[in-house]
mmCIF file with all atom_site columns, C-alpha atoms and ligand atoms in Angstrom:
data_model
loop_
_atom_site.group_PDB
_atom_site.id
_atom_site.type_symbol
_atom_site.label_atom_id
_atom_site.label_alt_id
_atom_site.label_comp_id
_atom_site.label_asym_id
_atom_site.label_entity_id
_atom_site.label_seq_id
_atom_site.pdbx_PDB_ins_code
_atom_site.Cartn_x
_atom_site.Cartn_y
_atom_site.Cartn_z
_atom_site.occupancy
_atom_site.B_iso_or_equiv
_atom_site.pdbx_formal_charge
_atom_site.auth_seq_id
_atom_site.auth_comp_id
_atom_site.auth_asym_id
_atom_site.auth_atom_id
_atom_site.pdbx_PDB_model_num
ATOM   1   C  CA  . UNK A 1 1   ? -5.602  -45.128 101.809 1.00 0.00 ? 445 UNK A CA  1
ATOM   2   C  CA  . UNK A 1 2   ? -9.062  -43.780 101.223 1.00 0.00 ? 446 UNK A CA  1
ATOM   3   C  CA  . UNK A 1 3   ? -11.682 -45.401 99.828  1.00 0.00 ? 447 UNK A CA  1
ATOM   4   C  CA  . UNK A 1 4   ? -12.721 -43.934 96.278  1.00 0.00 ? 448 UNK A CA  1
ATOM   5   C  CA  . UNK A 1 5   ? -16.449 -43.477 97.436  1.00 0.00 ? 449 UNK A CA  1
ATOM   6   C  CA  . UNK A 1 6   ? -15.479 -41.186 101.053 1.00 0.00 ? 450 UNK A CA  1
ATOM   7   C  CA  . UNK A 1 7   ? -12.990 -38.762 98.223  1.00 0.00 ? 451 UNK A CA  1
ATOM   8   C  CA  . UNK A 1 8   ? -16.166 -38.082 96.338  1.00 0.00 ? 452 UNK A CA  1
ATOM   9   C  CA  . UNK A 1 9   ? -17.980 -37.666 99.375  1.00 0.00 ? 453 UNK A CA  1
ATOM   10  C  CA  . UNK A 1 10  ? -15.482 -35.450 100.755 1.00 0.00 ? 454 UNK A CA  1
ATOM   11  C  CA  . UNK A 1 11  ? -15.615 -33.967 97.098  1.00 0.00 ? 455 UNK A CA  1
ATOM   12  C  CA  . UNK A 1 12  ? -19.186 -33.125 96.935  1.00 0.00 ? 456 UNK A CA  1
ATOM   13  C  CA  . UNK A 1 13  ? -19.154 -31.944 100.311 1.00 0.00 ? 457 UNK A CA  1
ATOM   14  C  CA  . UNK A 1 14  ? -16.157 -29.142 99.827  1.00 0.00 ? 458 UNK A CA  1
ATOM   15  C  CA  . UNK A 1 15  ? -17.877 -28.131 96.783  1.00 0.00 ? 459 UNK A CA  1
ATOM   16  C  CA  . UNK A 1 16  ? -21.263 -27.380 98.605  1.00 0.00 ? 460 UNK A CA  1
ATOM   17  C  CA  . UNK A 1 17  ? -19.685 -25.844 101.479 1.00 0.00 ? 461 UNK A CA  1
ATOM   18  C  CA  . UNK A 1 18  ? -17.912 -23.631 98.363  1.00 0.00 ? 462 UNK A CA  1
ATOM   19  C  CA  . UNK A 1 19  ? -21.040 -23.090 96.241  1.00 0.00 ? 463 UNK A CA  1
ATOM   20  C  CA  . UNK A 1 20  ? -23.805 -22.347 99.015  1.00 0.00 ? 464 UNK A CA  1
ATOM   21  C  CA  . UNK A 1 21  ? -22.330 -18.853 100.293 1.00 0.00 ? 465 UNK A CA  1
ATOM   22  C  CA  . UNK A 1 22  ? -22.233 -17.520 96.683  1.00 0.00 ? 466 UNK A CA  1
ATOM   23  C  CA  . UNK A 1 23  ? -25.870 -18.279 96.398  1.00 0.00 ? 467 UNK A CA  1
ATOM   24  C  CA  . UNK A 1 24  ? -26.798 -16.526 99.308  1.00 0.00 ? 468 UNK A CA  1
ATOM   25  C  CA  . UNK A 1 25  ? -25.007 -13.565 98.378  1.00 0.00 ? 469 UNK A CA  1
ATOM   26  C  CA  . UNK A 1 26  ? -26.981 -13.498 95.280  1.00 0.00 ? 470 UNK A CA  1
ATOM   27  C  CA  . UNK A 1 27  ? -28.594 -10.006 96.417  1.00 0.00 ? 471 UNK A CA  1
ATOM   28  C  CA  . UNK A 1 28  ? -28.709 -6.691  94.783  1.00 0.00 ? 472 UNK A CA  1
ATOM   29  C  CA  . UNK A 1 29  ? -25.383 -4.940  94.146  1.00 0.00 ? 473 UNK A CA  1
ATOM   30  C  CA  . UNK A 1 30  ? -25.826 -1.776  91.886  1.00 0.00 ? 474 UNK A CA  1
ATOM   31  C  CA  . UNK A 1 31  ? -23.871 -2.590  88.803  1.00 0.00 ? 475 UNK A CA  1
ATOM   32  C  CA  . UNK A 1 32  ? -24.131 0.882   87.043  1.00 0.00 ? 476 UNK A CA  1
ATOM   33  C  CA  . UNK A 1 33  ? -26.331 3.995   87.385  1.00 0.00 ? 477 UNK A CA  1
ATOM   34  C  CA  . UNK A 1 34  ? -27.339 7.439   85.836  1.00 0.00 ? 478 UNK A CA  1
ATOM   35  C  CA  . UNK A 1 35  ? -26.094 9.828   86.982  1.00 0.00 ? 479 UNK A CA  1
ATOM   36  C  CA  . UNK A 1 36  ? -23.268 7.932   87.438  1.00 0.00 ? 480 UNK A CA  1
ATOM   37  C  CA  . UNK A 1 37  ? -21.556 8.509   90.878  1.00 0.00 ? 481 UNK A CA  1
ATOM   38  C  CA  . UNK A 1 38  ? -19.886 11.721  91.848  1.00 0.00 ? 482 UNK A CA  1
ATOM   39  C  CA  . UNK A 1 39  ? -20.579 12.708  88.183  1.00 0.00 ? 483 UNK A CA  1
ATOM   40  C  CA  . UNK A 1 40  ? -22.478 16.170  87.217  1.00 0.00 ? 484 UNK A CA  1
ATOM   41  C  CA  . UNK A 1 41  ? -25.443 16.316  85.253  1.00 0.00 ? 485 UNK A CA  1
ATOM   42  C  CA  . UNK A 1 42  ? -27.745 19.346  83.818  1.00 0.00 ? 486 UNK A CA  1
ATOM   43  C  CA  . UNK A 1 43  ? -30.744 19.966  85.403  1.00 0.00 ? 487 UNK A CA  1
ATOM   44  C  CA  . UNK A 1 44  ? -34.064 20.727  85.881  1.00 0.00 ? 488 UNK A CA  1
ATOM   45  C  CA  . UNK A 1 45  ? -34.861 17.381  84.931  1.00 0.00 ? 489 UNK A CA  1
ATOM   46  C  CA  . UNK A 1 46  ? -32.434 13.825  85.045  1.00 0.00 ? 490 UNK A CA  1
ATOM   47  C  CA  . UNK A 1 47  ? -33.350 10.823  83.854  1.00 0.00 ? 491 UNK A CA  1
ATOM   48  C  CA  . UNK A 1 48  ? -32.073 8.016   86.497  1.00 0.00 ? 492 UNK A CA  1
ATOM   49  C  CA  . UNK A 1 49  ? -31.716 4.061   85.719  1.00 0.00 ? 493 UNK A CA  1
ATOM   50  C  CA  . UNK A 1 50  ? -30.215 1.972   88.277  1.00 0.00 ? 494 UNK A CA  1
ATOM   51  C  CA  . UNK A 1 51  ? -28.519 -1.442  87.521  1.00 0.00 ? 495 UNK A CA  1
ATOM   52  C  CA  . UNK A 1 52  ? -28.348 -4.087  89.280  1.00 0.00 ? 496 UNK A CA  1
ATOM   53  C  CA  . UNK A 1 53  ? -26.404 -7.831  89.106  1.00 0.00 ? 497 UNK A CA  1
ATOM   54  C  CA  . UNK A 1 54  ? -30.218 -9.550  90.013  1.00 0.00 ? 498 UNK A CA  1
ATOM   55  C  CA  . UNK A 1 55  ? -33.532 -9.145  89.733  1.00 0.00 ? 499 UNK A CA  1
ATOM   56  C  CA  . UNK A 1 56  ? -35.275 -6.540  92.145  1.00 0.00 ? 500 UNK A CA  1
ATOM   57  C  CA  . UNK A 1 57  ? -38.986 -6.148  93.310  1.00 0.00 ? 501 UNK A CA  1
ATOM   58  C  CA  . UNK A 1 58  ? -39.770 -2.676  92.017  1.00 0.00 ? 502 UNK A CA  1
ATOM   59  C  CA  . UNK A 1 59  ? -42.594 -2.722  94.617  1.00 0.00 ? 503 UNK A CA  1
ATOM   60  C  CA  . UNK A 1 60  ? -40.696 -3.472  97.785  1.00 0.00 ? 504 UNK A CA  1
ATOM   61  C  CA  . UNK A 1 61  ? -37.502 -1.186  96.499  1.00 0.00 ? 505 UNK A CA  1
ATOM   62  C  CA  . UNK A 1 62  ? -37.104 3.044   97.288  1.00 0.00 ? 506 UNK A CA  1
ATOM   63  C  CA  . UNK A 1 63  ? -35.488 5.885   96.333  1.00 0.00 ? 507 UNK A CA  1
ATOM   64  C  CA  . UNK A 1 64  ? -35.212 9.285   98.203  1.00 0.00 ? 508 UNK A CA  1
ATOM   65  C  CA  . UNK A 1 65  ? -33.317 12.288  97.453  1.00 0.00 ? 509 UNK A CA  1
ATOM   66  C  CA  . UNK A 1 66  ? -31.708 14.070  99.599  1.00 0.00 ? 510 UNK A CA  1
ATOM   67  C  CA  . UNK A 1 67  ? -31.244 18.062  98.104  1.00 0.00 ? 511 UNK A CA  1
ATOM   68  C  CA  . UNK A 1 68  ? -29.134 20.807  98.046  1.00 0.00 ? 512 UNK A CA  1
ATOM   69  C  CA  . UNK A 1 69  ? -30.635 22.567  100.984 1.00 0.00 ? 513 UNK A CA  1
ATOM   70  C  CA  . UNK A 1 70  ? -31.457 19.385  103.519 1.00 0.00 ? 514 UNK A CA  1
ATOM   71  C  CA  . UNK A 1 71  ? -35.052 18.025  102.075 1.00 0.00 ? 515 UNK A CA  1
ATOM   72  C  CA  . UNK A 1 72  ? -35.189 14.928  101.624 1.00 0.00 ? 516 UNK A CA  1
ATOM   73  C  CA  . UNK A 1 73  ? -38.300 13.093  99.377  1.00 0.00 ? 517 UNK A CA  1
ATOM   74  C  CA  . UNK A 1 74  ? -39.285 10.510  98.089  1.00 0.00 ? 518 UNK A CA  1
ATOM   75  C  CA  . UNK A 1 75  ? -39.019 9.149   94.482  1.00 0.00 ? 519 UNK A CA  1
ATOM   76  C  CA  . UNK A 1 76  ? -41.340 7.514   92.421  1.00 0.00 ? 520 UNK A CA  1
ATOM   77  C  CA  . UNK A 1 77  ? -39.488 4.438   90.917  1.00 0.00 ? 521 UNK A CA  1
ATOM   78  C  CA  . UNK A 1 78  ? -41.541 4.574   86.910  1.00 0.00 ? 522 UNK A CA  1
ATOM   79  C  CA  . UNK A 1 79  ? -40.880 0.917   85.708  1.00 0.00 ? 523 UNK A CA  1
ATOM   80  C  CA  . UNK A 1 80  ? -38.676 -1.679  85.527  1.00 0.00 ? 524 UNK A CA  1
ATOM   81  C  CA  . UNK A 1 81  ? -37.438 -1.500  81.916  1.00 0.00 ? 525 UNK A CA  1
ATOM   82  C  CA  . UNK A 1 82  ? -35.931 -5.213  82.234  1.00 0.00 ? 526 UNK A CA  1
ATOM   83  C  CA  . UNK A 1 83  ? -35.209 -7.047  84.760  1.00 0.00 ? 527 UNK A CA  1
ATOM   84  C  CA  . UNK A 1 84  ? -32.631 -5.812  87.377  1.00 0.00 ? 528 UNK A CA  1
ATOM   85  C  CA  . UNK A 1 85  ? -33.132 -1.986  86.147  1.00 0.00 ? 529 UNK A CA  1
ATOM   86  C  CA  . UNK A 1 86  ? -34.938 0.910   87.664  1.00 0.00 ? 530 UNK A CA  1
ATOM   87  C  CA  . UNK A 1 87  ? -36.211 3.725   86.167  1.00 0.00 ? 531 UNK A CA  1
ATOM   88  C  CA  . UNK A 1 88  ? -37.120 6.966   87.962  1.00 0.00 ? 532 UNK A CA  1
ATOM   89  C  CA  . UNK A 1 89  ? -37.339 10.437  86.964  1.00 0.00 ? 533 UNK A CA  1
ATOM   90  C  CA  . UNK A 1 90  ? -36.202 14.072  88.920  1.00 0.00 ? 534 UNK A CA  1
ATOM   91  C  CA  . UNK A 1 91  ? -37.713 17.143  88.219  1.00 0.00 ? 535 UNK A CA  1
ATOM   92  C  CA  . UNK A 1 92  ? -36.842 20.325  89.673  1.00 0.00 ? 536 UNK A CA  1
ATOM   93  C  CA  . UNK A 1 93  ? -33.379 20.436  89.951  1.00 0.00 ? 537 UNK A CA  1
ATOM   94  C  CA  . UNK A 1 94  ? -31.487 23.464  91.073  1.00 0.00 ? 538 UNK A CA  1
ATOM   95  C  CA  . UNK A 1 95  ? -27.951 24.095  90.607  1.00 0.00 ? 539 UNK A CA  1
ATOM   96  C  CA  . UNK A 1 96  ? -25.943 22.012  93.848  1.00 0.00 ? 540 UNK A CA  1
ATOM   97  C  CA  . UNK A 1 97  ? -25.160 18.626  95.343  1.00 0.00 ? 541 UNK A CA  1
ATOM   98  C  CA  . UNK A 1 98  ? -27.664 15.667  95.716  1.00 0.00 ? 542 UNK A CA  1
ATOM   99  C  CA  . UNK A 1 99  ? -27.733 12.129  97.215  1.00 0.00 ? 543 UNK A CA  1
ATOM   100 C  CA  . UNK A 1 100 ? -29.965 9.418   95.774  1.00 0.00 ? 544 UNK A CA  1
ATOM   101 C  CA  . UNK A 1 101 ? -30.394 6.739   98.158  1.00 0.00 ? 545 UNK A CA  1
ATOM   102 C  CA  . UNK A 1 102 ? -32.108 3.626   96.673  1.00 0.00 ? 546 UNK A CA  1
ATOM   103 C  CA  . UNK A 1 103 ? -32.802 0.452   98.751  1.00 0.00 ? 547 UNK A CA  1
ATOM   104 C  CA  . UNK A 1 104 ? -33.746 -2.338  96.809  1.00 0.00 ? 548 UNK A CA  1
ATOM   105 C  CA  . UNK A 1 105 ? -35.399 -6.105  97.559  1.00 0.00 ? 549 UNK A CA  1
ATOM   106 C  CA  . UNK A 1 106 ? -33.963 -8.958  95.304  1.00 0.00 ? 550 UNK A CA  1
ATOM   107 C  CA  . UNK A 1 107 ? -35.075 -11.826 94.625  1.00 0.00 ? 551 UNK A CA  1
ATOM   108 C  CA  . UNK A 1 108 ? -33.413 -13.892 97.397  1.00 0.00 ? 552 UNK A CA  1
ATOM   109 C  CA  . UNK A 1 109 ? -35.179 -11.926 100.040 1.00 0.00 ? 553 UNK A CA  1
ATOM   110 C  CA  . UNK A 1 110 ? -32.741 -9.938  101.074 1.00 0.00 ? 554 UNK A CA  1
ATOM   111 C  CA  . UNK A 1 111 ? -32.535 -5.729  101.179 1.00 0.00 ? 555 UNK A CA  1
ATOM   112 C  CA  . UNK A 1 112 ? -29.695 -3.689  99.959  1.00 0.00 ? 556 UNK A CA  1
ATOM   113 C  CA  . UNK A 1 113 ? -28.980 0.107   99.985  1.00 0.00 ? 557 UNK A CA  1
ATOM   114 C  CA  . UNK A 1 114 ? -25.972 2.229   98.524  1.00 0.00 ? 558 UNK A CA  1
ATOM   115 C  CA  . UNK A 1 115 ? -26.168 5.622   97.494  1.00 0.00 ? 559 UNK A CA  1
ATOM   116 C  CA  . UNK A 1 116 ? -25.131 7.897   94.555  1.00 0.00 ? 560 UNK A CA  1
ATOM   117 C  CA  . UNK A 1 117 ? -24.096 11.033  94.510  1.00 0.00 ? 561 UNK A CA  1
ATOM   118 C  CA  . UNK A 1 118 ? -23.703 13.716  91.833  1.00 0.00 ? 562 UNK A CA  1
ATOM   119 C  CA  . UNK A 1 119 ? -24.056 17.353  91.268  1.00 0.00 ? 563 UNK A CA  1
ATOM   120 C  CA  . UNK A 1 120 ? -26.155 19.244  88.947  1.00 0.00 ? 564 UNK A CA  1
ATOM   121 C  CA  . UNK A 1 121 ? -24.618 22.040  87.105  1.00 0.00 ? 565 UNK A CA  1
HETATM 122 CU CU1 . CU  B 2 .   ? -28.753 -12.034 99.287  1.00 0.00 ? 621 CU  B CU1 1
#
């Protein structure tokens, strides 16, 4: 049969080729956010906070928001109350649908975007 030495090689080698892909994947999937999605929220003014699973760079990461009637600006992420959490604020709300699109740079280098939507009442 095998010797024991080549089944811990074979070991250690299944386990990196099981291990690696999870840490490459390690990039920014929202975990939570206000508004949550497809919730409704009173305006003129909503608080926003992103969560993520990792760390982000505020400084490489953006939000826009797309409105009720087609504009779409940009959003001033404030801070970065802890790691892995954005904090923005929207002012000047009107009574409709919006789209917050947020892309985000983790730590691993690598860009992700989502969206959430939500209505204010
Ligand atoms: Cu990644």
């Amino acid at each position: 049969m095998f010797a024991p030495w080549f089944v811990a090689a074979i070991v250690v080698a299944s386990t990196i080729v099981l291990v690696a892909p999870r840490v490459a994947l390690a990039h920014a999937v929202l975990v939570s956010s206000q508004p949550g999605a497809n919730s409704t929220v009173s305006g003129p003014e909503v608080a926003v906070l992103l969560k993520y699973n990792s760390r982000v760079d505020m400084a490489h990461s953006t939000l826009t928001l797309l409105a009720p009637d087609g504009r779409v600006e940009k959003v001033a992420i404030e801070s970065e109350p802890e790691p892995g959490l954005l904090s923005a604020k929207l002012t000047g709300l009107v009574k409709g649908a919006y789209v917050l699109r947020w892309q985000v740079l983790a730590t691993d280098g690598h860009i992700t975007r989502g969206k959430v939507s939500f209505q204010v009442q």
